[in-house]
Amino acid sequence: MPTILSRRTVTLAIAAAAMPAIAPAVAQTDDWPKQPIKFIVPFPPGGTVDPVARILQKQITDATGWNIIVDNRPGAGGSIGTAAAAKSPADGYTWVVVFDTHAVNPSLLPNMTFDTLKDLAPVMLVGTSPMAVVTPPGRPFKTFGDVVTAAKAKPDTITYGSIGNGSLGHLTLTLVQQAGDFRIVHVPYKGGGPMTQDVIAGQIDLAIGTVALLTPQIQAGKVRALAVTGDKRSPVLPDVPSLAEQGFPNFSALAWWGVLAPTGTPKAIQDRMHAELAKALAQPAVRKQLGEQLGMDLVVSTPAQFNTFLGEQVARWGKVVRDNNIKPD
């Protein structure tokens, strides 16, 4: 399972990263930055990665006066913008904010033009969030166990939507079906908007998406939440049991957000950016925005911790893609 820090460790990590590391980094980066800094977001506005980047951009700019530009470069599950970052000069002026697709793409997209683990340097795992499984109010399911029972009685008759083939939601419910020995039918969508509209309208039986995407619909009573995919309940949806509570012990699948730099970016500059990210994430207003708007549990990792986490994620989800011969949309 992925190595995720405890809340106490997170608090200590924020304090440690925000203070002692700054002095040596500042001493070695007196002439940086001399020009605008770019945060590449490999997704369009309107998802979850864009607000993470913009919240961090604003806080760091307000604190340092740096000119930071958010550059949206969407396409191919985030791989187009991430490739642009990987191929950028390693001079500290290009950073990329990635989503969980970053760990799936190496196995799902065989023609990527960069190496996920070699061409980008992990800077920080910002945070994680469980996904939610929901159903239209008119469906009979009250728990995820009801879904399993119905699917075992009539295999391949229950449909579920995700944001696309190879998405974390798709891979998660693939694993859950294998663990629970039942079968439901995947319906891939081109994004969370169309999927959410269809589950509200009752066109599909279930949908799986980030807590940030589905919580407004849950709170409005437009869909009913059956489970979250973390190993514990989400603070945003405290009344919704986890899959681990419903017959899948120790199961956890989390969406996540992180920051990387082109490999070769000077360590002093990476350390300086890490310190500024940690200071930004220590601000109560930022923590509230990311927690309430995105349902994010802040991690604020070290680069080494993020590197370990990335390796685990690439290995875990790559195996699911390969074992099930999953292809992109």
XYZ file of C-alpha atoms in Angstrom:
329
model
C 0.000 0.000 0.000
C 1.203 3.569 -0.574
C 3.266 5.204 2.160
C 1.122 8.079 3.466
C 2.113 10.245 6.422
C -0.025 10.545 9.550
C -1.677 13.868 10.401
C 0.808 14.425 13.253
C 3.734 13.674 10.954
C 2.255 16.045 8.371
C 2.142 18.866 10.919
C 5.744 18.269 11.921
C 6.808 17.987 8.276
C 5.230 21.338 7.455
C 7.041 23.028 10.303
C 10.361 21.398 9.504
C 10.148 22.016 5.769
C 9.039 25.606 6.136
C 11.842 26.739 8.461
C 15.278 25.066 8.660
C 15.628 24.249 4.955
C 15.123 27.847 3.882
C 18.438 29.345 5.004
C 20.875 27.200 2.976
C 18.575 27.231 -0.044
C 18.290 31.016 0.027
C 22.047 31.339 0.298
C 22.495 29.374 -2.926
C 19.640 30.977 -4.882
C 20.295 34.684 -4.433
C 20.046 35.269 -8.190
C 16.917 33.130 -8.674
C 14.319 33.824 -9.896
C 15.276 36.419 -12.471
C 12.244 35.815 -14.710
C 8.681 34.493 -14.445
C 8.239 30.979 -13.064
C 5.851 28.631 -14.844
C 3.538 26.135 -13.166
C 2.403 23.787 -15.950
C -1.033 22.276 -15.311
C -1.534 19.359 -17.733
C -5.328 19.627 -17.503
C -7.883 22.275 -18.461
C -9.412 24.668 -15.949
C -12.427 23.260 -14.151
C -10.918 20.083 -12.776
C -9.051 19.658 -9.503
C -5.444 20.162 -10.591
C -5.979 23.726 -11.806
C -7.300 25.060 -8.466
C -4.455 23.369 -6.569
C -1.931 25.140 -8.789
C -3.693 28.495 -8.564
C -4.116 28.368 -4.785
C -0.395 27.655 -4.408
C 0.522 30.245 -7.033
C -1.336 33.008 -5.222
C -0.016 32.187 -1.773
C 3.609 31.912 -2.904
C 3.355 35.075 -5.002
C 1.853 36.998 -2.095
C 4.613 35.759 0.215
C 7.621 36.191 -2.085
C 6.653 38.585 -4.846
C 7.659 36.007 -7.450
C 5.934 36.214 -10.816
C 4.348 32.760 -11.241
C 2.305 31.908 -14.327
C -0.122 28.974 -14.488
C 0.120 27.383 -17.942
C -2.706 24.945 -18.780
C -1.601 22.332 -21.339
C -4.285 19.629 -21.357
C -4.472 16.391 -23.292
C -3.842 12.629 -23.165
C -4.571 12.193 -19.481
C -2.098 14.870 -18.505
C 0.802 13.397 -20.460
C 1.087 16.239 -23.010
C 1.659 18.993 -20.490
C 3.854 16.750 -18.359
C 5.996 15.933 -21.399
C 6.437 19.660 -22.000
C 7.681 20.043 -18.445
C 10.008 17.056 -18.705
C 11.602 18.541 -21.837
C 11.941 22.059 -20.441
C 15.312 23.466 -19.360
C 16.216 22.335 -15.853
C 16.784 25.904 -14.672
C 14.118 26.297 -11.994
C 11.648 28.210 -14.154
C 9.372 25.263 -15.017
C 7.409 23.099 -12.561
C 4.485 20.787 -13.168
C 1.494 20.036 -10.944
C 0.300 16.478 -11.588
C -2.636 14.259 -10.655
C -2.917 10.517 -10.034
C -3.012 9.836 -13.793
C 0.717 10.591 -13.745
C 1.363 7.152 -12.230
C -1.015 5.303 -14.571
C 0.083 6.824 -17.878
C 3.407 4.944 -18.227
C 1.507 1.645 -18.533
C -1.597 2.991 -20.252
C 0.118 5.133 -22.918
C 2.955 3.184 -24.536
C 4.074 6.046 -26.788
C 4.840 8.654 -24.154
C 7.886 10.724 -25.047
C 9.343 10.925 -21.536
C 10.165 8.605 -18.652
C 7.914 9.282 -15.668
C 10.441 8.225 -13.045
C 13.648 9.450 -14.723
C 12.848 12.709 -16.486
C 11.060 14.485 -13.643
C 12.286 15.107 -10.110
C 9.717 14.680 -7.304
C 9.443 17.849 -5.240
C 6.380 17.330 -3.058
C 3.324 15.136 -2.681
C 0.874 17.885 -1.760
C -2.062 15.753 -0.666
C -4.417 12.865 -1.260
C -8.157 12.311 -1.328
C -10.420 9.286 -1.495
C -12.903 8.862 -4.294
C -16.619 8.368 -3.747
C -18.939 5.742 -5.248
C -22.449 7.106 -5.780
C -25.786 5.942 -7.175
C -28.956 7.751 -8.313
C -31.540 8.084 -5.520
C -33.969 5.901 -7.477
C -31.687 2.866 -7.420
C -32.230 0.272 -4.663
C -28.638 0.281 -3.387
C -28.196 1.616 0.150
C -24.680 0.257 0.718
C -21.852 -0.971 -1.468
C -22.616 -4.432 -0.132
C -26.003 -4.178 -1.856
C -24.177 -3.618 -5.144
C -21.991 -6.674 -4.599
C -24.991 -8.859 -3.755
C -26.955 -7.691 -6.808
C -23.943 -8.084 -9.110
C -23.304 -11.621 -7.937
C -26.946 -12.508 -8.535
C -26.919 -10.997 -12.032
C -23.371 -10.455 -13.324
C -22.709 -7.725 -15.908
C -26.073 -6.012 -15.450
C -25.022 -3.084 -13.237
C -23.235 -0.187 -14.916
C -20.736 2.248 -13.464
C -19.181 5.358 -14.909
C -15.665 6.723 -14.531
C -13.830 9.597 -16.176
C -12.270 7.219 -18.707
C -10.502 3.954 -19.424
C -7.465 3.671 -17.194
C -8.663 6.387 -14.830
C -8.045 5.750 -11.158
C -11.781 5.169 -10.651
C -11.823 2.536 -13.392
C -8.740 0.786 -12.014
C -10.033 0.940 -8.447
C -13.339 -0.756 -9.223
C -11.470 -3.291 -11.366
C -9.482 -4.285 -8.274
C -12.578 -4.277 -6.080
C -14.438 -6.585 -8.479
C -11.535 -9.006 -8.435
C -11.305 -8.913 -4.647
C -15.073 -9.372 -4.225
C -15.591 -11.829 -7.090
C -18.374 -9.911 -8.825
C -18.778 -8.220 -12.205
C -20.208 -4.835 -13.197
C -19.992 -3.015 -16.536
C -17.656 -0.052 -17.026
C -18.923 2.995 -18.937
C -16.044 5.413 -19.694
C -16.732 9.153 -19.985
C -14.744 12.075 -21.354
C -14.492 13.755 -17.989
C -16.333 14.184 -14.719
C -19.008 16.577 -15.985
C -20.751 14.216 -18.428
C -20.423 11.303 -16.016
C -21.989 13.268 -13.181
C -24.859 14.422 -15.377
C -25.611 10.852 -16.415
C -25.568 9.396 -12.912
C -27.877 12.169 -11.698
C -30.197 11.415 -14.621
C -30.147 7.686 -13.868
C -28.460 6.743 -17.156
C -25.936 4.645 -15.225
C -26.296 2.738 -11.963
C -23.115 3.945 -10.269
C -20.356 6.502 -10.697
C -16.927 6.834 -9.134
C -15.086 10.131 -8.917
C -13.151 12.358 -6.579
C -14.770 13.592 -3.409
C -14.338 17.130 -4.759
C -16.351 16.262 -7.876
C -19.218 14.390 -6.247
C -19.680 15.925 -2.794
C -21.825 18.856 -4.042
C -24.204 16.397 -5.710
C -24.277 14.207 -2.592
C -25.036 17.167 -0.344
C -27.765 18.353 -2.730
C -29.432 14.924 -2.611
C -28.974 14.380 -6.344
C -26.996 11.176 -5.775
C -26.563 8.839 -2.806
C -23.048 7.997 -1.607
C -22.340 4.303 -1.025
C -18.634 4.285 -0.169
C -15.359 6.159 -0.180
C -12.179 4.483 -1.387
C -9.760 5.413 1.397
C -8.923 3.120 4.291
C -10.913 5.444 6.535
C -13.840 7.830 6.192
C -13.379 11.232 4.605
C -13.782 14.291 6.867
C -15.805 15.825 4.033
C -18.225 12.843 4.018
C -18.077 11.529 7.591
C -21.311 9.528 7.293
C -20.139 7.549 4.256
C -18.383 4.267 5.117
C -15.156 3.258 3.428
C -14.811 0.186 1.252
C -12.561 -1.183 3.998
C -15.597 -1.108 6.320
C -17.756 -2.926 3.775
C -15.970 -6.190 3.192
C -12.681 -5.016 1.634
C -10.295 -4.814 4.605
C -7.172 -2.663 4.239
C -8.256 -1.525 0.771
C -7.293 2.017 -0.146
C -7.133 3.882 -3.455
C -6.481 7.597 -3.303
C -6.459 10.429 -5.771
C -3.388 12.618 -5.256
C -1.689 15.840 -6.329
C 2.023 16.579 -6.522
C 4.674 18.955 -7.805
C 7.667 17.935 -9.926
C 10.537 19.650 -11.730
C 12.603 18.675 -14.767
C 15.368 16.306 -13.694
C 18.591 18.230 -13.260
C 16.969 21.302 -11.731
C 19.551 22.500 -9.164
C 18.903 20.998 -5.740
C 19.153 24.384 -4.047
C 16.337 25.687 -6.238
C 14.245 22.580 -5.661
C 14.794 23.002 -1.917
C 13.756 26.648 -2.100
C 10.563 25.819 -3.969
C 9.820 22.970 -1.554
C 10.210 25.359 1.369
C 7.869 27.932 -0.203
C 5.295 25.236 -1.001
C 5.467 24.013 2.600
C 5.024 27.536 3.959
C 2.050 28.071 1.644
C 0.457 24.805 2.749
C 0.913 25.750 6.398
C -1.400 28.746 5.974
C -4.848 28.162 7.525
C -6.654 29.742 4.556
C -4.864 27.463 2.093
C -5.479 24.381 4.212
C -9.165 25.287 4.451
C -9.463 25.805 0.683
C -7.814 22.513 -0.189
C -9.617 20.601 2.541
C -13.131 21.963 2.039
C -13.076 22.527 -1.729
C -11.165 19.420 -2.771
C -11.588 17.106 0.202
C -7.801 16.879 0.340
C -5.801 15.406 3.205
C -2.549 17.354 3.128
C 0.643 15.292 3.064
C 3.384 17.911 2.402
C 6.000 15.217 1.807
C 9.721 15.433 1.406
C 11.103 14.805 -2.113
C 12.346 11.380 -0.995
C 8.942 10.411 0.366
C 7.272 11.522 -2.859
C 9.803 9.533 -4.873
C 8.940 6.377 -2.906
C 5.219 7.053 -3.236
C 5.510 7.541 -7.011
C 7.384 4.290 -7.447
C 4.696 2.426 -5.480
C 1.881 4.023 -7.468
C 3.465 3.321 -10.860
C 4.037 -0.314 -9.879
C 0.585 -0.857 -8.354
C -1.542 0.647 -11.099
C 0.718 -0.505 -13.908
C 0.095 -4.085 -12.835
C -3.682 -3.532 -12.914
C -3.448 -2.045 -16.423
C -1.290 -4.891 -17.721
C -3.134 -7.735 -15.995
C -6.474 -6.542 -17.352
C -5.221 -5.401 -20.791
C -6.728 -1.941 -20.270
C -6.393 0.435 -23.206
C -6.877 4.204 -23.336
C -10.111 5.676 -24.701
